[in-house]
mmCIF file of C-alpha atoms in Angstrom:
data_model
loop_
_atom_site.group_PDB
_atom_site.id
_atom_site.type_symbol
_atom_site.label_atom_id
_atom_site.label_comp_id
_atom_site.label_asym_id
_atom_site.label_seq_id
_atom_site.Cartn_x
_atom_site.Cartn_y
_atom_site.Cartn_z
ATOM 1 C CA THR A 29 -48.683 -60.867 -4.867
ATOM 2 C CA HIS A 30 -45.092 -58.832 -5.827
ATOM 3 C CA GLN A 31 -45.522 -56.180 -2.935
ATOM 4 C CA ASP A 32 -45.626 -55.239 0.505
ATOM 5 C CA GLY A 33 -46.921 -58.545 2.887
ATOM 6 C CA PRO A 34 -47.255 -62.162 2.487
ATOM 7 C CA ASP A 35 -46.057 -64.035 -1.116
ATOM 8 C CA PHE A 36 -49.867 -65.145 -1.637
ATOM 9 C CA ARG A 37 -52.832 -64.089 -0.521
ATOM 10 C CA ASP A 38 -56.306 -65.651 -0.439
ATOM 11 C CA ALA A 39 -54.990 -68.986 -0.329
ATOM 12 C CA MET A 40 -57.006 -71.947 0.752
ATOM 13 C CA VAL A 41 -55.970 -74.886 2.568
ATOM 14 C CA GLU A 42 -56.812 -77.592 4.525
ATOM 15 C CA ILE A 43 -54.725 -78.502 7.925
ATOM 16 C CA ASP A 44 -55.417 -80.613 10.285
ATOM 17 C CA ASN A 45 -59.051 -82.084 8.335
ATOM 18 C CA ARG A 46 -60.217 -78.209 8.231
ATOM 19 C CA LEU A 47 -60.288 -75.592 5.677
ATOM 20 C CA VAL A 48 -58.661 -72.442 6.476
ATOM 21 C CA ARG A 49 -58.414 -69.324 4.252
ATOM 22 C CA GLY A 50 -55.490 -66.641 4.487
ATOM 23 C CA SER A 51 -52.077 -65.461 3.108
ATOM 24 C CA VAL A 52 -49.044 -67.886 2.906
ATOM 25 C CA GLU A 53 -45.278 -67.371 3.207
ATOM 26 C CA LEU A 54 -42.812 -68.908 1.061
ATOM 27 C CA HIS A 55 -38.804 -68.738 2.313
ATOM 28 C CA LEU A 56 -36.316 -71.689 1.884
ATOM 29 C CA ARG A 57 -35.116 -71.180 5.496
ATOM 30 C CA SER A 58 -37.565 -71.435 8.658
ATOM 31 C CA SER A 59 -35.330 -68.422 10.133
ATOM 32 C CA ASP A 60 -35.750 -66.322 7.823
ATOM 33 C CA TRP A 61 -39.351 -65.327 9.134
ATOM 34 C CA ARG A 62 -37.725 -63.918 11.681
ATOM 35 C CA HIS A 63 -34.308 -62.650 9.827
ATOM 36 C CA HIS A 64 -37.160 -60.753 7.465
ATOM 37 C CA GLY A 65 -38.906 -59.021 10.486
ATOM 38 C CA HIS A 66 -42.609 -60.844 9.800
ATOM 39 C CA HIS A 67 -42.892 -61.758 13.420
ATOM 40 C CA LEU A 68 -43.265 -57.998 13.866
ATOM 41 C CA ASP A 69 -44.768 -57.072 10.984
ATOM 42 C CA PRO A 70 -49.007 -56.487 11.463
ATOM 43 C CA ALA A 71 -49.338 -57.278 7.069
ATOM 44 C CA TYR A 72 -48.585 -61.021 8.130
ATOM 45 C CA ASP A 73 -50.569 -61.134 10.929
ATOM 46 C CA ASP A 74 -53.435 -63.981 8.675
ATOM 47 C CA VAL A 75 -50.973 -66.221 7.294
ATOM 48 C CA VAL A 76 -52.021 -69.337 7.761
ATOM 49 C CA LEU A 77 -48.885 -71.160 6.222
ATOM 50 C CA HIS A 78 -44.935 -70.850 6.118
ATOM 51 C CA VAL A 79 -43.706 -72.682 3.552
ATOM 52 C CA ILE A 80 -40.212 -73.837 3.512
ATOM 53 C CA ALA A 81 -36.963 -76.196 1.831
ATOM 54 C CA ASP A 82 -35.058 -76.702 5.035
ATOM 55 C CA HIS A 83 -35.911 -75.918 9.198
ATOM 56 C CA ASP A 84 -33.047 -74.785 10.321
ATOM 57 C CA SER A 85 -34.274 -72.621 13.823
ATOM 58 C CA PRO A 86 -35.683 -74.823 17.033
ATOM 59 C CA VAL A 87 -37.677 -71.421 17.441
ATOM 60 C CA ASP A 88 -41.143 -72.011 16.214
ATOM 61 C CA VAL A 89 -42.658 -69.629 13.627
ATOM 62 C CA SER A 90 -45.036 -66.917 14.841
ATOM 63 C CA GLY A 91 -47.220 -63.786 13.677
ATOM 64 C CA PRO A 92 -47.275 -60.617 14.997
ATOM 65 C CA ASN A 93 -50.437 -61.186 16.939
ATOM 66 C CA SER A 94 -48.534 -64.626 18.386
ATOM 67 C CA ARG A 95 -50.560 -66.821 16.680
ATOM 68 C CA PRO A 96 -48.873 -70.151 15.707
ATOM 69 C CA VAL A 97 -48.245 -70.203 12.377
ATOM 70 C CA PRO A 98 -47.988 -74.384 10.803
ATOM 71 C CA THR A 99 -44.994 -74.494 8.709
ATOM 72 C CA VAL A 100 -44.658 -77.207 5.696
ATOM 73 C CA ARG A 101 -41.444 -78.399 4.952
ATOM 74 C CA LEU A 102 -41.469 -79.810 1.130
ATOM 75 C CA THR A 103 -38.404 -81.959 1.182
ATOM 76 C CA ASP A 104 -39.909 -84.038 3.257
ATOM 77 C CA PHE A 105 -42.689 -85.537 0.663
ATOM 78 C CA LEU A 106 -39.766 -85.754 -2.185
ATOM 79 C CA ASN A 107 -39.559 -89.006 -3.794
ATOM 80 C CA ALA A 108 -36.157 -88.000 -5.098
ATOM 81 C CA PRO A 109 -33.487 -85.157 -4.731
ATOM 82 C CA LEU A 110 -34.600 -81.771 -5.642
ATOM 83 C CA ALA A 111 -31.836 -81.534 -8.370
ATOM 84 C CA ARG A 112 -32.973 -85.014 -9.639
ATOM 85 C CA LEU A 113 -36.245 -83.789 -9.835
ATOM 86 C CA ALA A 114 -35.850 -80.236 -11.582
ATOM 87 C CA GLN A 115 -33.960 -82.343 -14.660
ATOM 88 C CA HIS A 116 -37.650 -83.880 -15.117
ATOM 89 C CA VAL A 117 -39.864 -80.828 -14.994
ATOM 90 C CA PHE A 118 -41.777 -79.204 -18.141
ATOM 91 C CA ALA A 119 -44.843 -77.306 -18.677
ATOM 92 C CA ALA A 120 -48.236 -78.630 -19.024
ATOM 93 C CA SER A 121 -50.826 -77.473 -21.115
ATOM 94 C CA LEU A 122 -53.615 -77.401 -18.672
ATOM 95 C CA GLY A 123 -55.844 -74.725 -21.144
ATOM 96 C CA SER A 124 -56.871 -70.796 -21.564
ATOM 97 C CA LEU A 125 -59.119 -70.233 -19.323
ATOM 98 C CA GLY A 126 -57.722 -68.077 -16.250
ATOM 99 C CA SER A 127 -54.139 -67.921 -17.576
ATOM 100 C CA ARG A 128 -55.381 -64.840 -20.108
ATOM 101 C CA THR A 129 -58.301 -62.814 -20.655
ATOM 102 C CA CYS A 130 -61.654 -64.201 -20.882
ATOM 103 C CA LEU A 131 -64.229 -62.127 -23.259
ATOM 104 C CA PRO A 132 -62.010 -59.485 -25.058
ATOM 105 C CA THR A 133 -64.043 -60.505 -28.347
ATOM 106 C CA LEU A 134 -67.030 -60.510 -26.826
ATOM 107 C CA ALA A 135 -66.538 -57.270 -24.656
ATOM 108 C CA GLY A 136 -65.558 -55.307 -27.732
ATOM 109 C CA GLY A 137 -68.084 -56.303 -30.265
ATOM 110 C CA GLN A 138 -70.939 -57.774 -28.597
ATOM 111 C CA PRO A 139 -71.169 -55.938 -24.686
ATOM 112 C CA ASP A 140 -74.521 -56.169 -24.313
ATOM 113 C CA VAL A 141 -74.158 -60.267 -24.547
ATOM 114 C CA LEU A 142 -71.695 -59.464 -21.234
ATOM 115 C CA ARG A 143 -73.807 -57.054 -19.357
ATOM 116 C CA ASP A 144 -76.681 -59.558 -19.421
ATOM 117 C CA VAL A 145 -74.034 -62.121 -17.641
ATOM 118 C CA LEU A 146 -72.934 -59.172 -15.392
ATOM 119 C CA ARG A 147 -76.048 -57.655 -14.374
ATOM 120 C CA ARG A 148 -77.663 -61.494 -13.573
ATOM 121 C CA SER A 149 -74.708 -62.068 -11.186
ATOM 122 C CA GLY A 150 -75.246 -58.642 -9.724
ATOM 123 C CA TRP A 151 -78.593 -59.962 -8.999
ATOM 124 C CA LEU A 152 -77.646 -62.989 -7.325
ATOM 125 C CA ARG A 153 -74.889 -61.074 -4.766
ATOM 126 C CA LEU A 154 -77.573 -58.588 -4.469
ATOM 127 C CA THR A 155 -80.330 -60.830 -2.706
ATOM 128 C CA ALA A 156 -78.102 -62.427 -1.219
ATOM 129 C CA LYS A 157 -76.989 -59.616 1.082
ATOM 130 C CA ARG A 158 -80.341 -59.018 1.503
ATOM 131 C CA LEU A 159 -81.407 -62.052 2.613
ATOM 132 C CA ARG A 160 -78.848 -62.040 5.789
ATOM 133 C CA PHE A 161 -80.074 -58.938 6.681
ATOM 134 C CA ALA A 162 -83.819 -60.524 6.870
ATOM 135 C CA GLN A 163 -82.053 -62.830 8.551
ATOM 136 C CA ALA A 164 -80.210 -60.875 11.389
ATOM 137 C CA LEU A 165 -83.706 -58.792 11.745
ATOM 138 C CA GLU A 166 -85.531 -62.303 13.496
ATOM 139 C CA PHE A 167 -83.070 -61.805 16.013
ATOM 140 C CA LEU A 168 -82.341 -58.383 16.560
ATOM 141 C CA PRO A 169 -84.224 -54.563 16.267
ATOM 142 C CA ALA A 170 -84.085 -52.687 13.135
ATOM 143 C CA GLY A 171 -82.138 -50.428 14.381
ATOM 144 C CA GLU A 172 -79.197 -52.188 15.484
ATOM 145 C CA VAL A 173 -79.359 -53.967 12.012
ATOM 146 C CA LEU A 174 -78.624 -51.071 10.183
ATOM 147 C CA TYR A 175 -76.049 -49.495 12.779
ATOM 148 C CA ARG A 176 -74.268 -52.915 12.911
ATOM 149 C CA GLY A 177 -74.494 -53.230 8.951
ATOM 150 C CA LEU A 178 -73.309 -49.734 8.249
ATOM 151 C CA LEU A 179 -70.399 -50.834 10.771
ATOM 152 C CA ASP A 180 -69.144 -53.535 8.645
ATOM 153 C CA ALA A 181 -68.937 -51.401 5.647
ATOM 154 C CA ILE A 182 -67.024 -48.548 7.075
ATOM 155 C CA GLY A 183 -64.921 -50.832 7.829
ATOM 156 C CA LEU A 184 -64.305 -52.087 4.087
ATOM 157 C CA MET A 185 -62.057 -55.878 3.925
ATOM 158 C CA ASN A 186 -59.434 -55.428 6.235
ATOM 159 C CA ASN A 187 -60.927 -54.543 9.536
ATOM 160 C CA ARG A 188 -64.456 -55.975 9.649
ATOM 161 C CA GLU A 189 -63.773 -57.979 12.164
ATOM 162 C CA GLY A 190 -62.696 -55.220 14.453
ATOM 163 C CA MET A 191 -65.946 -52.912 13.639
ATOM 164 C CA ALA A 192 -68.129 -55.934 14.012
ATOM 165 C CA MET A 193 -66.239 -56.626 17.827
ATOM 166 C CA VAL A 194 -67.499 -52.695 18.137
ATOM 167 C CA GLY A 195 -71.124 -53.458 17.507
ATOM 168 C CA SER A 196 -70.856 -56.259 19.853
ATOM 169 C CA SER A 197 -69.216 -54.552 22.876
ATOM 170 C CA ILE A 198 -71.729 -51.196 22.308
ATOM 171 C CA PRO A 199 -75.336 -51.173 21.181
ATOM 172 C CA LEU A 200 -76.823 -48.708 19.057
ATOM 173 C CA ALA A 201 -79.149 -47.869 21.700
ATOM 174 C CA VAL A 202 -76.290 -47.452 24.348
ATOM 175 C CA LEU A 203 -74.877 -44.844 21.903
ATOM 176 C CA GLU A 204 -78.324 -42.966 21.540
ATOM 177 C CA PHE A 205 -79.099 -42.167 24.828
ATOM 178 C CA ALA A 206 -75.443 -41.860 25.156
ATOM 179 C CA ALA A 207 -76.018 -38.619 22.552
ATOM 180 C CA ARG A 208 -79.067 -37.060 23.689
ATOM 181 C CA LYS A 209 -76.907 -36.871 27.203
ATOM 182 C CA HIS A 210 -73.451 -36.109 26.396
ATOM 183 C CA PRO A 211 -71.975 -33.562 23.790
ATOM 184 C CA ALA A 212 -70.855 -36.523 21.163
ATOM 185 C CA GLY A 213 -71.491 -39.367 23.527
ATOM 186 C CA ALA A 214 -71.765 -41.656 20.305
ATOM 187 C CA THR A 215 -68.614 -40.501 19.167
ATOM 188 C CA ALA A 216 -67.077 -40.863 22.546
ATOM 189 C CA LEU A 217 -68.283 -44.522 22.546
ATOM 190 C CA LEU A 218 -67.354 -45.706 19.543
ATOM 191 C CA LEU A 219 -63.203 -44.107 19.646
ATOM 192 C CA GLY A 220 -62.993 -45.265 23.142
ATOM 193 C CA SER A 221 -64.334 -48.763 22.784
ATOM 194 C CA SER A 222 -62.251 -49.798 20.190
ATOM 195 C CA GLY A 223 -59.623 -48.693 21.279
ATOM 196 C CA PHE A 224 -58.346 -44.624 19.856
ATOM 197 C CA LEU A 225 -58.801 -43.179 23.219
ATOM 198 C CA PRO A 226 -56.861 -40.858 24.286
ATOM 199 C CA ILE A 227 -56.880 -39.581 20.291
ATOM 200 C CA SER A 228 -53.080 -38.864 19.050
ATOM 201 C CA PRO A 229 -52.528 -36.087 17.468
ATOM 202 C CA ALA A 230 -52.163 -37.359 14.093
ATOM 203 C CA HIS A 231 -55.927 -38.790 14.706
ATOM 204 C CA ALA A 232 -57.737 -36.558 15.143
ATOM 205 C CA GLY A 233 -55.816 -34.407 11.972
ATOM 206 C CA LEU A 234 -57.449 -37.594 10.660
ATOM 207 C CA ALA A 235 -60.446 -37.315 11.499
ATOM 208 C CA GLU A 236 -60.755 -33.115 11.353
ATOM 209 C CA LEU A 237 -61.253 -33.181 14.517
ATOM 210 C CA SER A 238 -60.151 -29.788 16.372
ATOM 211 C CA LEU A 239 -58.522 -29.441 20.234
ATOM 212 C CA SER A 240 -61.635 -28.595 21.525
ATOM 213 C CA GLU A 241 -63.688 -31.092 19.974
ATOM 214 C CA THR A 242 -60.824 -33.285 21.055
ATOM 215 C CA LEU A 243 -60.991 -32.237 24.545
ATOM 216 C CA ALA A 244 -64.899 -32.937 24.627
ATOM 217 C CA ILE A 245 -65.236 -36.456 23.750
ATOM 218 C CA GLU A 246 -62.103 -37.848 26.314
ATOM 219 C CA GLN A 247 -64.607 -35.936 28.817
ATOM 220 C CA SER A 248 -67.352 -37.767 27.469
ATOM 221 C CA PHE A 249 -65.794 -40.807 27.618
ATOM 222 C CA THR A 250 -64.780 -40.774 30.840
ATOM 223 C CA GLU A 251 -67.918 -40.306 32.009
ATOM 224 C CA LEU A 252 -69.161 -43.328 30.198
ATOM 225 C CA ALA A 253 -67.114 -45.304 30.424
ATOM 226 C CA HIS A 254 -67.769 -45.674 34.350
ATOM 227 C CA GLN A 255 -71.216 -45.395 33.452
ATOM 228 C CA TYR A 256 -71.823 -48.512 30.847
ATOM 229 C CA ARG A 257 -68.207 -50.109 32.194
ATOM 230 C CA VAL A 258 -66.979 -49.869 28.152
ATOM 231 C CA GLU A 259 -63.456 -52.349 28.001
ATOM 232 C CA ALA A 260 -61.189 -50.883 25.222
ATOM 233 C CA LEU A 261 -60.651 -53.576 23.096
ATOM 234 C CA ARG A 262 -56.467 -53.512 22.209
ATOM 235 C CA VAL A 263 -55.709 -51.715 19.262
ATOM 236 C CA SER A 264 -54.036 -54.497 17.678
ATOM 237 C CA ILE A 265 -57.044 -56.072 16.241
ATOM 238 C CA TRP A 266 -57.057 -53.247 13.733
ATOM 239 C CA THR A 267 -55.157 -53.433 10.406
ATOM 240 C CA LEU A 268 -53.731 -50.438 9.458
ATOM 241 C CA ASN A 269 -51.051 -50.940 6.931
ATOM 242 C CA ARG A 270 -51.781 -49.380 3.774
ATOM 243 C CA VAL A 271 -54.638 -48.504 5.092
ATOM 244 C CA ARG A 272 -55.292 -45.300 2.718
ATOM 245 C CA PRO A 273 -56.120 -41.745 5.098
ATOM 246 C CA MET A 274 -59.619 -41.603 4.475
ATOM 247 C CA ASN A 275 -60.561 -45.295 5.096
ATOM 248 C CA HIS A 276 -58.761 -45.078 8.505
ATOM 249 C CA PRO A 277 -60.996 -45.864 11.150
ATOM 250 C CA VAL A 278 -60.468 -43.708 13.642
ATOM 251 C CA ARG A 279 -61.891 -41.496 10.579
ATOM 252 C CA ARG A 280 -65.040 -43.488 9.768
ATOM 253 C CA LEU A 281 -65.800 -43.942 13.240
ATOM 254 C CA VAL A 282 -66.165 -40.345 13.989
ATOM 255 C CA SER A 283 -68.235 -39.816 10.461
ATOM 256 C CA LEU A 284 -70.350 -42.953 11.886
ATOM 257 C CA GLY A 285 -70.790 -41.443 15.840
ATOM 258 C CA GLN A 286 -71.584 -37.669 13.781
ATOM 259 C CA LEU A 287 -75.200 -39.719 11.844
ATOM 260 C CA ILE A 288 -76.043 -40.974 14.907
ATOM 261 C CA GLU A 289 -75.635 -38.145 16.806
ATOM 262 C CA GLY A 290 -77.760 -36.100 13.944
ATOM 263 C CA SER A 291 -80.255 -37.969 14.322
ATOM 264 C CA VAL A 292 -81.003 -38.129 17.829
ATOM 265 C CA GLU A 293 -84.030 -36.715 17.494
ATOM 266 C CA GLN A 294 -85.561 -39.627 15.841
ATOM 267 C CA GLY A 295 -83.057 -42.178 15.696
ATOM 268 C CA LEU A 296 -81.294 -43.494 13.102
ATOM 269 C CA LEU A 297 -83.489 -46.007 11.792
ATOM 270 C CA SER A 298 -86.861 -43.623 12.038
ATOM 271 C CA THR A 299 -84.056 -41.087 10.143
ATOM 272 C CA PHE A 300 -83.519 -43.381 7.673
ATOM 273 C CA LEU A 301 -86.189 -44.414 6.464
ATOM 274 C CA ALA A 302 -88.351 -40.780 6.153
ATOM 275 C CA LEU A 303 -85.597 -40.085 3.791
ATOM 276 C CA PRO A 304 -87.247 -40.354 0.238
ATOM 277 C CA LEU A 305 -85.847 -43.043 -2.038
ATOM 278 C CA GLY A 306 -86.005 -41.754 -5.623
ATOM 279 C CA SER A 307 -83.087 -42.556 -6.998
ATOM 280 C CA GLY A 308 -80.812 -42.872 -4.091
ATOM 281 C CA ALA A 309 -79.582 -38.939 -4.021
ATOM 282 C CA SER A 310 -81.025 -38.505 -0.250
ATOM 283 C CA TRP A 311 -78.874 -41.177 1.073
ATOM 284 C CA ARG A 312 -75.390 -40.326 -0.568
ATOM 285 C CA GLU A 313 -76.402 -36.262 0.532
ATOM 286 C CA TRP A 314 -77.205 -37.662 4.510
ATOM 287 C CA LEU A 315 -73.565 -39.386 4.074
ATOM 288 C CA ALA A 316 -72.101 -36.807 3.605
ATOM 289 C CA SER A 317 -73.913 -34.560 5.890
ATOM 290 C CA VAL A 318 -71.051 -35.342 8.233
ATOM 291 C CA GLN A 319 -67.929 -34.107 9.577
ATOM 292 C CA PRO A 320 -65.646 -35.890 8.142
ATOM 293 C CA SER A 321 -67.756 -36.593 5.368
ATOM 294 C CA ILE A 322 -68.632 -39.450 3.720
ATOM 295 C CA GLY A 323 -67.016 -38.677 0.093
ATOM 296 C CA ARG A 324 -69.251 -39.774 -2.714
ATOM 297 C CA THR A 325 -67.921 -43.269 -4.347
ATOM 298 C CA ARG A 326 -68.351 -44.692 -0.359
ATOM 299 C CA SER A 327 -71.526 -43.512 -0.346
ATOM 300 C CA ASP A 328 -72.828 -45.225 -3.722
ATOM 301 C CA GLN A 329 -71.026 -48.534 -2.181
ATOM 302 C CA ILE A 330 -72.693 -48.383 1.249
ATOM 303 C CA ALA A 331 -75.778 -47.246 -0.528
ATOM 304 C CA VAL A 332 -75.471 -50.995 -2.293
ATOM 305 C CA ASN A 333 -74.049 -53.157 -0.194
ATOM 306 C CA VAL A 334 -76.515 -51.462 3.178
ATOM 307 C CA LEU A 335 -78.845 -48.836 2.712
ATOM 308 C CA ALA A 336 -80.656 -50.858 -0.306
ATOM 309 C CA PRO A 337 -80.590 -54.665 0.721
ATOM 310 C CA PHE A 338 -81.241 -53.576 4.180
ATOM 311 C CA LEU A 339 -84.776 -51.395 3.442
ATOM 312 C CA ALA A 340 -85.281 -54.536 0.916
ATOM 313 C CA ALA A 341 -85.182 -57.366 3.597
ATOM 314 C CA TYR A 342 -86.942 -54.648 6.001
ATOM 315 C CA ALA A 343 -90.201 -54.297 3.740
ATOM 316 C CA ASP A 344 -90.306 -58.414 3.521
ATOM 317 C CA VAL A 345 -90.012 -58.450 7.427
ATOM 318 C CA THR A 346 -92.755 -55.686 7.438
ATOM 319 C CA ASN A 347 -94.489 -57.257 4.421
ATOM 320 C CA ASP A 348 -94.720 -53.990 2.710
ATOM 321 C CA HIS A 349 -94.712 -55.097 -1.196
ATOM 322 C CA ALA A 350 -94.810 -51.795 -2.387
ATOM 323 C CA LEU A 351 -91.280 -50.672 -0.549
ATOM 324 C CA ALA A 352 -89.683 -53.866 -2.052
ATOM 325 C CA GLU A 353 -90.939 -53.026 -5.149
ATOM 326 C CA HIS A 354 -89.014 -50.054 -5.393
ATOM 327 C CA VAL A 355 -86.355 -50.913 -3.726
ATOM 328 C CA GLY A 356 -86.069 -53.257 -6.718
ATOM 329 C CA THR A 357 -86.186 -50.718 -9.671
ATOM 330 C CA LEU A 358 -83.752 -49.017 -7.154
ATOM 331 C CA TRP A 359 -81.104 -51.347 -7.319
ATOM 332 C CA GLU A 360 -81.281 -50.855 -11.443
ATOM 333 C CA SER A 361 -80.884 -47.503 -11.010
ATOM 334 C CA LEU A 362 -77.842 -46.948 -8.648
ATOM 335 C CA PRO A 363 -74.404 -45.806 -10.482
ATOM 336 C CA GLY A 364 -71.834 -47.588 -9.920
ATOM 337 C CA ALA A 365 -68.169 -48.784 -10.828
ATOM 338 C CA ALA A 366 -64.904 -50.459 -11.194
ATOM 339 C CA ASP A 367 -63.565 -48.961 -8.349
ATOM 340 C CA ASP A 368 -61.646 -51.580 -6.066
ATOM 341 C CA SER A 369 -59.008 -53.926 -6.148
ATOM 342 C CA ILE A 370 -62.080 -56.526 -6.803
ATOM 343 C CA SER A 371 -64.159 -55.597 -9.974
ATOM 344 C CA LYS A 372 -61.236 -53.609 -11.259
ATOM 345 C CA SER A 373 -59.251 -56.789 -11.187
ATOM 346 C CA THR A 374 -62.498 -59.142 -12.091
ATOM 347 C CA LEU A 375 -62.993 -56.815 -15.435
ATOM 348 C CA THR A 376 -59.292 -56.986 -16.414
ATOM 349 C CA GLN A 377 -59.470 -60.490 -16.493
ATOM 350 C CA ILE A 378 -62.117 -60.742 -18.303
ATOM 351 C CA ALA A 379 -61.654 -57.850 -21.077
ATOM 352 C CA GLY A 380 -58.848 -56.981 -20.787
ATOM 353 C CA ASP A 381 -57.667 -53.985 -23.018
ATOM 354 C CA GLN A 382 -60.851 -53.818 -24.640
ATOM 355 C CA LYS A 383 -62.998 -49.980 -23.253
ATOM 356 C CA PHE A 384 -65.756 -52.606 -21.087
ATOM 357 C CA ARG A 385 -67.491 -49.516 -19.186
ATOM 358 C CA ILE A 386 -69.171 -49.982 -15.552
ATOM 359 C CA THR A 387 -71.958 -47.915 -15.378
ATOM 360 C CA SER A 388 -74.766 -49.110 -12.683
ATOM 361 C CA ALA A 389 -74.319 -51.011 -9.414
ATOM 362 C CA ILE A 390 -75.428 -54.265 -10.181
ATOM 363 C CA GLU A 391 -73.083 -54.579 -13.154
ATOM 364 C CA SER A 392 -70.247 -53.751 -10.195
ATOM 365 C CA GLN A 393 -71.825 -56.593 -8.015
ATOM 366 C CA GLY A 394 -71.337 -58.544 -10.418
ATOM 367 C CA LEU A 395 -67.836 -58.073 -10.923
ATOM 368 C CA HIS A 396 -67.457 -58.780 -7.429
ATOM 369 C CA GLU A 397 -69.857 -62.234 -7.340
ATOM 370 C CA ILE A 398 -67.697 -63.087 -10.703
ATOM 371 C CA GLY A 399 -63.689 -61.843 -8.770
ATOM 372 C CA ARG A 400 -65.011 -63.668 -5.526
ATOM 373 C CA ASN A 401 -66.823 -66.816 -6.202
ATOM 374 C CA GLY A 402 -65.023 -67.780 -9.801
ATOM 375 C CA CYS A 403 -61.898 -65.947 -10.158
ATOM 376 C CA ARG A 404 -59.842 -65.735 -7.025
ATOM 377 C CA GLN A 405 -61.106 -69.841 -5.927
ATOM 378 C CA LEU A 406 -60.204 -71.236 -9.838
ATOM 379 C CA ARG A 407 -64.075 -72.359 -10.580
ATOM 380 C CA CYS A 408 -63.521 -71.522 -14.288
ATOM 381 C CA PHE A 409 -65.740 -74.695 -14.340
ATOM 382 C CA GLU A 410 -69.218 -73.314 -13.178
ATOM 383 C CA CYS A 411 -68.613 -69.444 -14.604
ATOM 384 C CA PRO A 412 -70.345 -68.024 -17.280
ATOM 385 C CA ILE A 413 -68.143 -65.616 -18.009
ATOM 386 C CA ALA A 414 -65.975 -68.906 -19.048
ATOM 387 C CA ALA A 415 -68.786 -70.696 -20.694
ATOM 388 C CA LEU A 416 -69.140 -67.601 -22.540
ATOM 389 C CA ALA A 417 -66.057 -67.701 -23.773
ATOM 390 C CA VAL A 418 -65.972 -71.267 -25.174
ATOM 391 C CA MET A 419 -68.353 -70.223 -27.261
ATOM 392 C CA HIS A 420 -67.376 -66.855 -28.195
ATOM 393 C CA GLU A 421 -63.868 -66.336 -28.061
ATOM 394 C CA PRO A 422 -61.262 -68.412 -31.085
ATOM 395 C CA ASP A 423 -58.361 -69.419 -28.530
ATOM 396 C CA HIS A 424 -60.527 -70.726 -25.816
ATOM 397 C CA ARG A 425 -62.801 -72.440 -27.984
ATOM 398 C CA VAL A 426 -59.889 -74.414 -29.969
ATOM 399 C CA GLY A 427 -58.654 -75.041 -26.781
ATOM 400 C CA ALA A 428 -61.888 -76.506 -25.036
ATOM 401 C CA GLU A 429 -62.620 -78.576 -28.453
ATOM 402 C CA ARG A 430 -59.036 -80.231 -27.756
ATOM 403 C CA GLY A 431 -59.872 -81.288 -24.250
ATOM 404 C CA ILE A 432 -57.893 -79.063 -22.359
ATOM 405 C CA ALA A 433 -59.872 -76.150 -21.648
ATOM 406 C CA PRO A 434 -60.901 -76.635 -17.610
ATOM 407 C CA ILE A 435 -64.550 -77.028 -18.231
#
């Protein structure tokens, strides 16, 4: 990773016949784990494997959440002394795919071919989201599914699990009832159940809460916690290291609480369904109407990841074919960009230094589909981008003819 945190992220490791996914940390000695302070650093919560050369400490390795971390000593698996093995190490050619830019020539000369692949991959990803919402609608009320989808979206990558726990502990019906009976009732329950109350001055500043608003929220939660027997989650469930202030869970929970409180007359679901579709501008305005406001970039991401696929699934289960067709057209027009780490890194892998601009949500979703299920898992052999590379890129084509490309 060459940055703050574990050495490798998103590893897939088989441990005791079970495939686990997480980070991997490497050290020369097992004692380095504690010497480097990893046992106290939340950035190392998701380490699933500790790889060492020498085991010099009797203390078992565990993360800041006290979960034991399996340790592998590599020297136990060598069939000769390390110095002797090092004499025989040589570089092996495994082909060029994945080790260099995939489609620089095509991205610069035939961009429409690349856009077509991105759009098809984007439709695959959006259809999968639609299916997941449809499955959830089989078991939960539609408003609850929408609410949990919004929670998942504001959790982003680092705090989705924490947001899911909040959704499981405080259902939408309780939030809407509390919003009708108490000042800032929904916000109070969201912040209190998540473990952020009483709120610190720093967190109040992040959420743009005045002193009077903070006091009202804390007073409401005191009454509601007793009424609904709310048990606050541990703050340690939240990943706060390297989280941008605009994406802090406190800020996002306050925004969602205000969205629910602003929809209290009709309810969250009815308010959303009443918004005119058009090009999705009404969704952006709805999300921007709260304080703190949900910015345009995040609103667009929520629209494509939650609102549109939820509405498509809702149209399916209610047999509203006209609505389903309208949502399909909307997917084609929603704006998008390579504005997060996955889409940026995937675009760099595909196009390199070529100026290839992502303009639609479908293309952005295509980058995510290829990046998550292709690049990050090194599945070049079934990636549509790799197939194009073998056909159109001179370097990759030569490698494939020699039998060294991994497809």
